[in-house]
mmCIF file with all atom_site columns, C-alpha atoms in Angstrom:
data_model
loop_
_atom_site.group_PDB
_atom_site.id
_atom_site.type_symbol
_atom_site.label_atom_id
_atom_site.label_alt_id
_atom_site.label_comp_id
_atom_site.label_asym_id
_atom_site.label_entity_id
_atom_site.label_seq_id
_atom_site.pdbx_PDB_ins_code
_atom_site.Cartn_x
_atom_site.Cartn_y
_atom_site.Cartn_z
_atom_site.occupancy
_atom_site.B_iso_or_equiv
_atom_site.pdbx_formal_charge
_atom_site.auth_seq_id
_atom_site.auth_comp_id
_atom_site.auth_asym_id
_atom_site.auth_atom_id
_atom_site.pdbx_PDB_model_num
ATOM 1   C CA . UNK P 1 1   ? 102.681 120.500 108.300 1.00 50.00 ? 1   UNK P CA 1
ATOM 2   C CA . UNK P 1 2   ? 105.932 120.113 106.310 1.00 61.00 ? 2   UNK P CA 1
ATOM 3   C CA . UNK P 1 3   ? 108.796 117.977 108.174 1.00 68.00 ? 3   UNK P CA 1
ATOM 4   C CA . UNK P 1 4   ? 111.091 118.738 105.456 1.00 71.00 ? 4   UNK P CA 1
ATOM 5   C CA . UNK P 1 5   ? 113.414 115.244 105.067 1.00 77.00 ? 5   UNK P CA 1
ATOM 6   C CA . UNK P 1 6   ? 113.602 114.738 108.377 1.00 82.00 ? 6   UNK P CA 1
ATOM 7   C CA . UNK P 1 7   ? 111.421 111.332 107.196 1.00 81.00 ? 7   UNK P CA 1
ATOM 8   C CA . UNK P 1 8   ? 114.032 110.010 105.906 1.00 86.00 ? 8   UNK P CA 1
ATOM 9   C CA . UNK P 1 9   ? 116.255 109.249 108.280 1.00 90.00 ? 9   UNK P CA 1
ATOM 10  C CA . UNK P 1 10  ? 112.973 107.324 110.212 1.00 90.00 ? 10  UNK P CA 1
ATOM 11  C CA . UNK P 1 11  ? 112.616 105.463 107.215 1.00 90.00 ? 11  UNK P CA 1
ATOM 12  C CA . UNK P 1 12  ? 116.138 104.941 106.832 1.00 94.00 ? 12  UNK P CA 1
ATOM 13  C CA . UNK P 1 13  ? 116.764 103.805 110.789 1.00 96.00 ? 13  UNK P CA 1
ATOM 14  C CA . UNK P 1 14  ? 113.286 101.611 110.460 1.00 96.00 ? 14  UNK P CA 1
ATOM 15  C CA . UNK P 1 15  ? 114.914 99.816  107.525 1.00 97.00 ? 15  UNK P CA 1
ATOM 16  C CA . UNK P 1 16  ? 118.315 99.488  109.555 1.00 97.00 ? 16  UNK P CA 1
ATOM 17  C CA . UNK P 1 17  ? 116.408 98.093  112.432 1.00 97.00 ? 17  UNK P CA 1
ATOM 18  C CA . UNK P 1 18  ? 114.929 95.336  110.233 1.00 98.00 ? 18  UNK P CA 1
ATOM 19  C CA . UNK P 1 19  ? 118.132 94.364  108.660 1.00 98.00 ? 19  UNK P CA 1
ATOM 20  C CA . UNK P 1 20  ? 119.315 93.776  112.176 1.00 98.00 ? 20  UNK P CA 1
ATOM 21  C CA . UNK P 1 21  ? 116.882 91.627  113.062 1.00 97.00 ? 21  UNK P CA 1
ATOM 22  C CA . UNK P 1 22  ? 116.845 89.945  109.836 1.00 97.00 ? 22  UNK P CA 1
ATOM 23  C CA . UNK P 1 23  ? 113.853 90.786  108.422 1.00 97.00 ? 23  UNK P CA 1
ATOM 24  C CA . UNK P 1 24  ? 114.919 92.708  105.488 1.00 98.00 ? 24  UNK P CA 1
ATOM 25  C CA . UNK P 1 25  ? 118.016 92.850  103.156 1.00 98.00 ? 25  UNK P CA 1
ATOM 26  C CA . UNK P 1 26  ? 119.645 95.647  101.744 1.00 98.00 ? 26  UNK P CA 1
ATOM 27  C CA . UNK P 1 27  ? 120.889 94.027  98.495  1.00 98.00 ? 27  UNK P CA 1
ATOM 28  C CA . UNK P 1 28  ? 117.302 92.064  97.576  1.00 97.00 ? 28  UNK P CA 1
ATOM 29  C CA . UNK P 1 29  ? 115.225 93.887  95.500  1.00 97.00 ? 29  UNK P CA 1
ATOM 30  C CA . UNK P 1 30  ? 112.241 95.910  96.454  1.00 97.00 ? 30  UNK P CA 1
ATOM 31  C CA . UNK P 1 31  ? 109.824 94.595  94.524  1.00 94.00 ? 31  UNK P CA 1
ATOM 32  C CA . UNK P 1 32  ? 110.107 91.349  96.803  1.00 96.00 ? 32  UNK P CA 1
ATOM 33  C CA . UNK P 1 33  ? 109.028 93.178  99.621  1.00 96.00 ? 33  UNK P CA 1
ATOM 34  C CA . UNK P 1 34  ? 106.971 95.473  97.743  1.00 93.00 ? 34  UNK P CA 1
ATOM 35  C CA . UNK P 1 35  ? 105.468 93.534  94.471  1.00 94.00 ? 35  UNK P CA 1
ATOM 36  C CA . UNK P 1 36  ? 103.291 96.489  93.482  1.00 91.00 ? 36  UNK P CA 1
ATOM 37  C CA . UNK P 1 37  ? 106.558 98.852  93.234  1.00 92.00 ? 37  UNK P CA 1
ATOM 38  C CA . UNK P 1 38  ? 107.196 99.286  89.130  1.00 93.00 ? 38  UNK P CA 1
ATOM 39  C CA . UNK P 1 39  ? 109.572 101.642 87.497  1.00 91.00 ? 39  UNK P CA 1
ATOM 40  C CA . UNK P 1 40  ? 109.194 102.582 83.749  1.00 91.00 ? 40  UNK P CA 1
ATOM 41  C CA . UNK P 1 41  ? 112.189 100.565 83.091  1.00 91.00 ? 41  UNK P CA 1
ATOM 42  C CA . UNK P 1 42  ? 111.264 96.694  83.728  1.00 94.00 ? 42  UNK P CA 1
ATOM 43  C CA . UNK P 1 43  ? 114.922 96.068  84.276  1.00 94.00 ? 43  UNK P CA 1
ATOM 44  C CA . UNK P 1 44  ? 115.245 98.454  87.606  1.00 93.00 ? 44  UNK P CA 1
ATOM 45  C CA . UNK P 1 45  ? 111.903 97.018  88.487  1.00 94.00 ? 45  UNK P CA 1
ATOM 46  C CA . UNK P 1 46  ? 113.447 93.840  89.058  1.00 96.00 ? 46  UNK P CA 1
ATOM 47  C CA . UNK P 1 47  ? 117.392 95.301  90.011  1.00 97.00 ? 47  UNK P CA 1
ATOM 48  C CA . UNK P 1 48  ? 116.741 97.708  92.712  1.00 96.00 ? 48  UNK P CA 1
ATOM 49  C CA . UNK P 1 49  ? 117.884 97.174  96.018  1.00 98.00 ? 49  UNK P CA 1
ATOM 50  C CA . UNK P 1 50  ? 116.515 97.992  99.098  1.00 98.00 ? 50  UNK P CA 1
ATOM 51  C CA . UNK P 1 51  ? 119.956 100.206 99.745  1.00 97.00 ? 51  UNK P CA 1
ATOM 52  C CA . UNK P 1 52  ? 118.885 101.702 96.537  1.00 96.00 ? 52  UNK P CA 1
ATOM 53  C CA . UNK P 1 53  ? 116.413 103.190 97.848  1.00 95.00 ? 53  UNK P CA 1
ATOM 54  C CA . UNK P 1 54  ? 118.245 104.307 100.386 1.00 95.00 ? 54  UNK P CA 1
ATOM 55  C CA . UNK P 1 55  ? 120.675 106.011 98.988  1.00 95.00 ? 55  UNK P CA 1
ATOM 56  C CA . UNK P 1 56  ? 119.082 107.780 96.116  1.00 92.00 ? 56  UNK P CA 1
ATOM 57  C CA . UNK P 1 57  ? 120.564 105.791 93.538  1.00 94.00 ? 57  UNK P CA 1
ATOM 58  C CA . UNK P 1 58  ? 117.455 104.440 91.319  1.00 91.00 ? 58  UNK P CA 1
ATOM 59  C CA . UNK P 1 59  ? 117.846 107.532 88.333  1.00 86.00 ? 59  UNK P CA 1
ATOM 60  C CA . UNK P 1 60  ? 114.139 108.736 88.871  1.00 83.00 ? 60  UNK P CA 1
ATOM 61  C CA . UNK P 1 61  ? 114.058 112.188 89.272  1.00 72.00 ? 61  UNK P CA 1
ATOM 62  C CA . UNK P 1 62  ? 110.316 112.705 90.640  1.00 64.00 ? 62  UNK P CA 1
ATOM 63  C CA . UNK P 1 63  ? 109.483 116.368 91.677  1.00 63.00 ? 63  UNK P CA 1
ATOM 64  C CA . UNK P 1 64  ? 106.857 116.638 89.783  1.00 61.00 ? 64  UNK P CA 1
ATOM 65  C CA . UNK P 1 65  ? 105.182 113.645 91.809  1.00 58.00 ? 65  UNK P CA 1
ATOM 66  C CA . UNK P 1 66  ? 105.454 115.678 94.831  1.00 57.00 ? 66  UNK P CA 1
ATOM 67  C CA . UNK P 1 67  ? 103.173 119.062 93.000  1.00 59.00 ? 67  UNK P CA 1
ATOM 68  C CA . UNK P 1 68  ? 99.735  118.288 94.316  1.00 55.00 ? 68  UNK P CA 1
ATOM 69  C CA . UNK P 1 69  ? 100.101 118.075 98.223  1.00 62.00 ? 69  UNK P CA 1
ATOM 70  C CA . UNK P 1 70  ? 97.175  115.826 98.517  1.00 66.00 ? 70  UNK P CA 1
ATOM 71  C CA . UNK P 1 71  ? 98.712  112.416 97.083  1.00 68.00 ? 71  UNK P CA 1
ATOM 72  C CA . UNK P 1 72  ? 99.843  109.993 99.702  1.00 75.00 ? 72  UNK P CA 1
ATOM 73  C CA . UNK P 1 73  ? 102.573 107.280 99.311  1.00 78.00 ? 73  UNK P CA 1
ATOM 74  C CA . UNK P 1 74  ? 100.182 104.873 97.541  1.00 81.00 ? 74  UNK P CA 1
ATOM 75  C CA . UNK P 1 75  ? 99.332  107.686 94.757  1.00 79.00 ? 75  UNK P CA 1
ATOM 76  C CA . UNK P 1 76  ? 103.184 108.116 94.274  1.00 78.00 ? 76  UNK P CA 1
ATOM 77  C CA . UNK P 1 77  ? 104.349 104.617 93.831  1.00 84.00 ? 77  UNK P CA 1
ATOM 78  C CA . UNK P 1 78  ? 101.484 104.295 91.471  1.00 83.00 ? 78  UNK P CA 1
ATOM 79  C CA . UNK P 1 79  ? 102.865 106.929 88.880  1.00 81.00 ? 79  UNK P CA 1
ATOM 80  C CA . UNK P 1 80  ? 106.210 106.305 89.531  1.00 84.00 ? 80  UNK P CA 1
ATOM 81  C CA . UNK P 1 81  ? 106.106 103.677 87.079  1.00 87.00 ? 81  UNK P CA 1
ATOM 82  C CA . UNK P 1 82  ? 105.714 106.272 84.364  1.00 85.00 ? 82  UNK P CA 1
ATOM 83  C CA . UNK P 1 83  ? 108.695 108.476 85.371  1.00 84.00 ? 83  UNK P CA 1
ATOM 84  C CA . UNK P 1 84  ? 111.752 107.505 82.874  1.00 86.00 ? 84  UNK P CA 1
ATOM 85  C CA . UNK P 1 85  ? 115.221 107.238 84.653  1.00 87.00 ? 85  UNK P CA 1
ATOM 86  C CA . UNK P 1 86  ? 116.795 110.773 83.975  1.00 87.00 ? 86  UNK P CA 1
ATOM 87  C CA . UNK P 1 87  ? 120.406 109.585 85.740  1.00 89.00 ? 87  UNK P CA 1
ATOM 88  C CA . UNK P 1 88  ? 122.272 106.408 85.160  1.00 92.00 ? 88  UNK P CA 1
ATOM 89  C CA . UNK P 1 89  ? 121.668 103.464 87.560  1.00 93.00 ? 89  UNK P CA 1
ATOM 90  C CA . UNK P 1 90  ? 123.344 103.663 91.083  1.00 95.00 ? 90  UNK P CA 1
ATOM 91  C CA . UNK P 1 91  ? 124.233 107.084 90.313  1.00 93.00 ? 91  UNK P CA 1
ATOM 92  C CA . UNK P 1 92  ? 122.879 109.583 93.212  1.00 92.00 ? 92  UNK P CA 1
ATOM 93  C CA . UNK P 1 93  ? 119.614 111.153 92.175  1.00 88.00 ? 93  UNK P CA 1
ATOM 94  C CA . UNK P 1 94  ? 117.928 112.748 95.308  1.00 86.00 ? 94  UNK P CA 1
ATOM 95  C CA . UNK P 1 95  ? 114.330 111.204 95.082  1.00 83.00 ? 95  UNK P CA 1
ATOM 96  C CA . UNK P 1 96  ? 111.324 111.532 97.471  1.00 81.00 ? 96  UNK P CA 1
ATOM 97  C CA . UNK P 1 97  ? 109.897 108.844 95.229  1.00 83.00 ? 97  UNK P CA 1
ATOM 98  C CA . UNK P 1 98  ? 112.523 106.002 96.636  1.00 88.00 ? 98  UNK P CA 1
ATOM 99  C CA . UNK P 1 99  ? 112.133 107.265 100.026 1.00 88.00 ? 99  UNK P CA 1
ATOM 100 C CA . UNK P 1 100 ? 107.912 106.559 99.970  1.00 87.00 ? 100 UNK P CA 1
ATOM 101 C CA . UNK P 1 101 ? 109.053 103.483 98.398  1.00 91.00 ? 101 UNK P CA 1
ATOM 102 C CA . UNK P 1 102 ? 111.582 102.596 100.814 1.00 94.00 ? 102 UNK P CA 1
ATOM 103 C CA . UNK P 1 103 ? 108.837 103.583 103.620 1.00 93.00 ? 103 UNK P CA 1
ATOM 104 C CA . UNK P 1 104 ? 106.572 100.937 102.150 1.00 94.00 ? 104 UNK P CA 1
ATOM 105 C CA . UNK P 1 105 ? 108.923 98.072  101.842 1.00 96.00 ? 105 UNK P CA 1
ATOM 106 C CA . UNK P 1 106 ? 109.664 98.580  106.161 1.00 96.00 ? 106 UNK P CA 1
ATOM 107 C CA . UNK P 1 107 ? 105.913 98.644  106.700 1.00 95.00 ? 107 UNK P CA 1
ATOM 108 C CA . UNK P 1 108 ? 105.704 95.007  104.248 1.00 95.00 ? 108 UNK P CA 1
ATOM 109 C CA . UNK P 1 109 ? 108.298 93.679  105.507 1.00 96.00 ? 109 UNK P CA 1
ATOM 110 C CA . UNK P 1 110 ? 107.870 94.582  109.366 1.00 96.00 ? 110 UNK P CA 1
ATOM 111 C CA . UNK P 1 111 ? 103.919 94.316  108.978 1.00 94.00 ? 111 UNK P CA 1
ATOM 112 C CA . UNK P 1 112 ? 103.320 97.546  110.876 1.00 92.00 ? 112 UNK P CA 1
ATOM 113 C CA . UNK P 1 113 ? 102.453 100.928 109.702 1.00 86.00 ? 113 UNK P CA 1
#
């Protein structure tokens, strides 16, 4: 059953939650939470943000990630990493993609699914 992005803003508000309490920071990068999240560009690898994530500002366009209905969130942030940035860094780029991503850095860093 399709939710459309309605996701979002529970990933989003999960995330905000966390920063309250301390548990997670907007400006560290992902990967710290995350270590298994790679982009095709080393250098984002290591530069974006949690509030990248958030705000669809990575470059990655990733539609084509989202064509067979059957991957989960692990199968997407594993071929993520072979998606080349199509927009300039923290320039908006709507992206499912960051939004998995930013889904699995609450679950790391809260330890719940």
């Amino acid at each position: 059953f399709q939710i459309g992005s309605m996701t979002k803003s529970f990933a989003a508000t999960a995330a905000a939650v966390l920063v309250d309490e301390g548990r997670l920071d907007w400006d560290r990068p992902a990967n710290e939470y995350l270590p298994a999240l790679r982009f095709a560009d080393p250098w984002l690898t290591a530069h974006v943000t949690v509030r990248d994530l958030a705000a669809n500002r990575v470059g990655v366009d990733d539609h084509f990630l989202w064509l067979p209905r059957t991957w989960g969130t692990q199968a997407i942030l594993e071929r993520v990493r072979h998606v080349q940035p199509d927009t300039p860094f923290r320039t908006f780029r709507y992206s499912n993609a960051g939004y998995a991503a930013l889904g699995a850095v609450t679950e790391a860093a809260s330890g719940q699914s």
